[in-house]
mmCIF file of C-alpha atoms in Angstrom:
data_model
loop_
_atom_site.group_PDB
_atom_site.id
_atom_site.type_symbol
_atom_site.label_atom_id
_atom_site.label_comp_id
_atom_site.label_asym_id
_atom_site.label_seq_id
_atom_site.Cartn_x
_atom_site.Cartn_y
_atom_site.Cartn_z
ATOM 1 C CA UNK A 1 -17.545 54.738 -0.665
ATOM 2 C CA UNK A 2 -16.732 52.327 -3.661
ATOM 3 C CA UNK A 3 -18.370 52.769 -7.370
ATOM 4 C CA UNK A 4 -20.861 50.222 -6.666
ATOM 5 C CA UNK A 5 -23.124 52.165 -3.549
ATOM 6 C CA UNK A 6 -21.979 55.410 -5.797
ATOM 7 C CA UNK A 7 -24.661 54.320 -8.956
ATOM 8 C CA UNK A 8 -26.267 53.414 -6.559
ATOM 9 C CA UNK A 9 -26.422 57.227 -4.299
ATOM 10 C CA UNK A 10 -26.782 58.098 -7.560
ATOM 11 C CA UNK A 11 -29.360 56.477 -9.327
ATOM 12 C CA UNK A 12 -31.442 56.708 -6.538
ATOM 13 C CA UNK A 13 -31.523 60.984 -5.978
ATOM 14 C CA UNK A 14 -31.314 60.899 -9.796
ATOM 15 C CA UNK A 15 -34.400 58.934 -9.752
ATOM 16 C CA UNK A 16 -34.319 58.517 -13.358
ATOM 17 C CA UNK A 17 -31.627 54.946 -15.387
ATOM 18 C CA UNK A 18 -28.913 55.094 -15.175
ATOM 19 C CA UNK A 19 -27.947 56.065 -18.639
ATOM 20 C CA UNK A 20 -25.130 58.317 -19.856
ATOM 21 C CA UNK A 21 -22.499 56.658 -17.297
ATOM 22 C CA UNK A 22 -19.095 55.365 -18.285
ATOM 23 C CA UNK A 23 -19.260 51.525 -18.667
ATOM 24 C CA UNK A 24 -15.790 51.325 -16.251
ATOM 25 C CA UNK A 25 -16.918 52.672 -13.310
ATOM 26 C CA UNK A 26 -19.226 48.885 -13.233
ATOM 27 C CA UNK A 27 -17.205 45.176 -11.800
ATOM 28 C CA UNK A 28 -16.987 43.303 -15.306
ATOM 29 C CA UNK A 29 -18.220 40.346 -13.844
ATOM 30 C CA UNK A 30 -18.763 36.652 -16.026
ATOM 31 C CA UNK A 31 -21.466 36.668 -17.740
ATOM 32 C CA UNK A 32 -22.768 33.986 -15.807
ATOM 33 C CA UNK A 33 -22.772 35.965 -13.823
ATOM 34 C CA UNK A 34 -23.639 38.775 -14.818
ATOM 35 C CA UNK A 35 -26.780 38.364 -14.848
ATOM 36 C CA UNK A 36 -27.394 38.802 -11.202
ATOM 37 C CA UNK A 37 -31.729 38.145 -10.030
ATOM 38 C CA UNK A 38 -32.385 37.481 -13.734
ATOM 39 C CA UNK A 39 -33.148 34.201 -14.603
ATOM 40 C CA UNK A 40 -31.529 33.001 -18.030
ATOM 41 C CA UNK A 41 -35.529 33.200 -19.456
ATOM 42 C CA UNK A 42 -34.991 37.094 -18.967
ATOM 43 C CA UNK A 43 -31.694 38.126 -20.232
ATOM 44 C CA UNK A 44 -32.374 35.987 -23.167
ATOM 45 C CA UNK A 45 -36.077 37.909 -23.331
ATOM 46 C CA UNK A 46 -33.651 40.646 -23.478
ATOM 47 C CA UNK A 47 -31.342 40.252 -26.207
ATOM 48 C CA UNK A 48 -34.335 39.330 -28.230
ATOM 49 C CA UNK A 49 -35.359 43.323 -26.892
ATOM 50 C CA UNK A 50 -31.989 44.174 -27.153
ATOM 51 C CA UNK A 51 -31.524 42.653 -31.184
ATOM 52 C CA UNK A 52 -34.931 44.159 -32.170
ATOM 53 C CA UNK A 53 -33.736 48.077 -31.763
ATOM 54 C CA UNK A 54 -29.733 47.499 -32.073
ATOM 55 C CA UNK A 55 -30.496 44.218 -35.099
ATOM 56 C CA UNK A 56 -26.918 42.876 -36.934
ATOM 57 C CA UNK A 57 -26.465 44.275 -39.708
ATOM 58 C CA UNK A 58 -23.238 44.399 -41.770
ATOM 59 C CA UNK A 59 -22.278 45.115 -38.301
ATOM 60 C CA UNK A 60 -22.099 43.135 -35.144
ATOM 61 C CA UNK A 61 -26.100 43.592 -33.669
ATOM 62 C CA UNK A 62 -27.083 43.712 -29.700
ATOM 63 C CA UNK A 63 -26.763 39.761 -28.945
ATOM 64 C CA UNK A 64 -23.538 39.536 -30.787
ATOM 65 C CA UNK A 65 -22.482 41.922 -27.878
ATOM 66 C CA UNK A 66 -24.536 39.939 -24.991
ATOM 67 C CA UNK A 67 -26.546 43.085 -24.258
ATOM 68 C CA UNK A 68 -28.951 41.141 -22.009
ATOM 69 C CA UNK A 69 -26.330 39.775 -19.116
ATOM 70 C CA UNK A 70 -25.254 43.416 -19.363
ATOM 71 C CA UNK A 71 -28.700 44.803 -18.768
ATOM 72 C CA UNK A 72 -29.220 42.170 -15.960
ATOM 73 C CA UNK A 73 -26.404 43.410 -14.199
ATOM 74 C CA UNK A 74 -26.679 47.157 -14.339
ATOM 75 C CA UNK A 75 -30.619 46.767 -13.296
ATOM 76 C CA UNK A 76 -29.744 44.865 -10.396
ATOM 77 C CA UNK A 77 -26.657 47.191 -9.166
ATOM 78 C CA UNK A 78 -27.324 50.432 -9.919
ATOM 79 C CA UNK A 79 -31.713 50.976 -10.293
ATOM 80 C CA UNK A 80 -32.905 51.664 -7.388
ATOM 81 C CA UNK A 81 -36.150 48.859 -5.748
ATOM 82 C CA UNK A 82 -38.921 50.719 -7.850
ATOM 83 C CA UNK A 83 -37.214 51.157 -11.213
ATOM 84 C CA UNK A 84 -36.286 47.244 -10.513
ATOM 85 C CA UNK A 85 -40.142 46.872 -9.934
ATOM 86 C CA UNK A 86 -41.368 48.919 -13.210
ATOM 87 C CA UNK A 87 -38.225 47.092 -15.237
ATOM 88 C CA UNK A 88 -39.526 43.657 -13.947
ATOM 89 C CA UNK A 89 -43.468 44.748 -14.508
ATOM 90 C CA UNK A 90 -42.030 45.463 -17.862
ATOM 91 C CA UNK A 91 -41.113 42.486 -18.780
ATOM 92 C CA UNK A 92 -44.275 40.678 -17.890
ATOM 93 C CA UNK A 93 -46.303 43.185 -19.785
ATOM 94 C CA UNK A 94 -44.353 42.839 -22.358
ATOM 95 C CA UNK A 95 -45.528 39.290 -22.494
ATOM 96 C CA UNK A 96 -48.509 39.526 -22.311
ATOM 97 C CA UNK A 97 -49.200 42.295 -25.205
ATOM 98 C CA UNK A 98 -47.346 40.036 -27.247
ATOM 99 C CA UNK A 99 -50.346 36.780 -26.188
ATOM 100 C CA UNK A 100 -48.249 35.037 -24.147
ATOM 101 C CA UNK A 101 -44.226 34.826 -25.189
ATOM 102 C CA UNK A 102 -42.590 38.363 -26.885
ATOM 103 C CA UNK A 103 -39.853 35.063 -27.905
ATOM 104 C CA UNK A 104 -42.049 33.157 -29.981
ATOM 105 C CA UNK A 105 -43.283 36.303 -32.405
ATOM 106 C CA UNK A 106 -42.091 36.692 -35.858
ATOM 107 C CA UNK A 107 -39.559 39.269 -36.553
ATOM 108 C CA UNK A 108 -41.861 42.177 -37.971
ATOM 109 C CA UNK A 109 -44.746 41.565 -35.358
ATOM 110 C CA UNK A 110 -42.086 42.372 -32.299
ATOM 111 C CA UNK A 111 -40.813 45.515 -34.359
ATOM 112 C CA UNK A 112 -44.116 46.339 -34.121
ATOM 113 C CA UNK A 113 -45.278 45.866 -30.616
ATOM 114 C CA UNK A 114 -41.882 47.581 -29.905
ATOM 115 C CA UNK A 115 -42.776 50.290 -32.120
ATOM 116 C CA UNK A 116 -45.886 50.875 -30.676
ATOM 117 C CA UNK A 117 -44.331 50.666 -27.274
ATOM 118 C CA UNK A 118 -41.694 53.751 -28.079
ATOM 119 C CA UNK A 119 -44.328 55.521 -29.201
ATOM 120 C CA UNK A 120 -46.575 55.411 -26.289
ATOM 121 C CA UNK A 121 -43.549 55.714 -23.890
ATOM 122 C CA UNK A 122 -42.862 59.452 -25.543
ATOM 123 C CA UNK A 123 -45.901 60.245 -25.062
ATOM 124 C CA UNK A 124 -45.897 59.929 -21.670
ATOM 125 C CA UNK A 125 -42.657 61.415 -21.254
ATOM 126 C CA UNK A 126 -44.434 64.570 -23.065
ATOM 127 C CA UNK A 127 -47.256 64.162 -21.490
ATOM 128 C CA UNK A 128 -45.190 64.784 -18.281
ATOM 129 C CA UNK A 129 -42.654 67.413 -19.124
ATOM 130 C CA UNK A 130 -46.687 69.614 -19.848
ATOM 131 C CA UNK A 131 -48.831 68.462 -16.672
ATOM 132 C CA UNK A 132 -49.247 72.148 -15.047
ATOM 133 C CA UNK A 133 -48.197 70.711 -12.058
ATOM 134 C CA UNK A 134 -44.919 69.656 -12.042
ATOM 135 C CA UNK A 135 -46.097 66.164 -11.568
ATOM 136 C CA UNK A 136 -44.885 62.927 -13.474
ATOM 137 C CA UNK A 137 -45.130 59.113 -13.487
ATOM 138 C CA UNK A 138 -42.354 58.255 -13.243
ATOM 139 C CA UNK A 139 -39.736 57.170 -15.774
ATOM 140 C CA UNK A 140 -42.334 54.367 -18.558
ATOM 141 C CA UNK A 141 -40.710 50.916 -18.244
ATOM 142 C CA UNK A 142 -40.042 51.035 -22.299
ATOM 143 C CA UNK A 143 -37.628 54.137 -21.999
ATOM 144 C CA UNK A 144 -35.473 52.523 -19.498
ATOM 145 C CA UNK A 145 -34.898 48.761 -21.929
ATOM 146 C CA UNK A 146 -34.218 50.711 -24.785
ATOM 147 C CA UNK A 147 -31.657 52.848 -22.799
ATOM 148 C CA UNK A 148 -29.612 50.325 -21.460
ATOM 149 C CA UNK A 149 -30.178 48.596 -24.001
ATOM 150 C CA UNK A 150 -28.426 51.488 -26.341
ATOM 151 C CA UNK A 151 -25.801 51.600 -23.637
ATOM 152 C CA UNK A 152 -24.848 48.275 -22.848
ATOM 153 C CA UNK A 153 -24.310 47.747 -26.625
ATOM 154 C CA UNK A 154 -22.167 50.868 -27.447
ATOM 155 C CA UNK A 155 -20.302 50.457 -24.501
ATOM 156 C CA UNK A 156 -19.264 47.236 -25.250
ATOM 157 C CA UNK A 157 -15.826 46.084 -27.257
ATOM 158 C CA UNK A 158 -18.120 45.064 -30.258
ATOM 159 C CA UNK A 159 -20.560 48.384 -30.479
ATOM 160 C CA UNK A 160 -17.462 50.531 -29.683
ATOM 161 C CA UNK A 161 -14.514 49.182 -31.424
ATOM 162 C CA UNK A 162 -16.684 47.928 -35.094
ATOM 163 C CA UNK A 163 -19.981 50.274 -35.013
ATOM 164 C CA UNK A 164 -18.837 53.469 -33.706
ATOM 165 C CA UNK A 165 -15.043 55.091 -34.503
ATOM 166 C CA UNK A 166 -12.426 53.974 -32.000
ATOM 167 C CA UNK A 167 -9.608 56.262 -31.248
ATOM 168 C CA UNK A 168 -7.680 55.028 -27.869
ATOM 169 C CA UNK A 169 -5.965 58.579 -27.369
ATOM 170 C CA UNK A 170 -7.994 61.790 -29.388
ATOM 171 C CA UNK A 171 -5.530 63.300 -31.969
ATOM 172 C CA UNK A 172 -2.504 62.731 -32.689
ATOM 173 C CA UNK A 173 1.348 63.287 -31.265
ATOM 174 C CA UNK A 174 3.755 65.702 -32.707
ATOM 175 C CA UNK A 175 6.965 65.604 -31.329
ATOM 176 C CA UNK A 176 8.972 67.744 -33.568
ATOM 177 C CA UNK A 177 6.537 70.806 -33.157
ATOM 178 C CA UNK A 178 9.390 74.593 -35.083
ATOM 179 C CA UNK A 179 9.148 76.146 -31.214
ATOM 180 C CA UNK A 180 11.682 79.179 -31.103
ATOM 181 C CA UNK A 181 12.237 80.131 -27.851
ATOM 182 C CA UNK A 182 10.052 83.066 -25.902
ATOM 183 C CA UNK A 183 7.048 81.744 -28.212
ATOM 184 C CA UNK A 184 4.142 80.558 -25.902
ATOM 185 C CA UNK A 185 2.869 77.257 -25.452
ATOM 186 C CA UNK A 186 0.206 75.340 -27.521
ATOM 187 C CA UNK A 187 -2.994 76.091 -26.467
ATOM 188 C CA UNK A 188 -4.166 74.048 -29.334
ATOM 189 C CA UNK A 189 -2.635 72.614 -32.354
#
């Protein structure tokens, strides 16, 4: 079984967005191929949504890390057909809520729209948890987008090295620890 098939199996078994899986499980592909199944306009829309969530400040933003292409590839390769359909329907819904095109909204209006969607998604998640019969309505499409934007950014080279503290090998090596014969080995330092 290859990694991609394993991810598909896990995603379909859990029924949730695959956020938290290490980025190395995805086959790396050039940006042109990364948007398989998505149009260039949809990838640009994903970039703009992610940039509203993680804007450039004194550190890189989501667009700097090309998260739209990664998100498109991840949805195409790892989401169930139902989750892919919900994700794509969410992009259409977003444009409708924006009055036709999210891309033409000013930054403040984009943020206001996404904040409202985030609130709605959190309320839906809360309501699913407190439902007496345990029946939830699934993951809100904006939750999928937000999780993927964050996951995509912080597993990118820019996010991991310029925003987070990057330590490729945790701890340090001390080759000159004092040792007395018969002393047990160190479990911690």
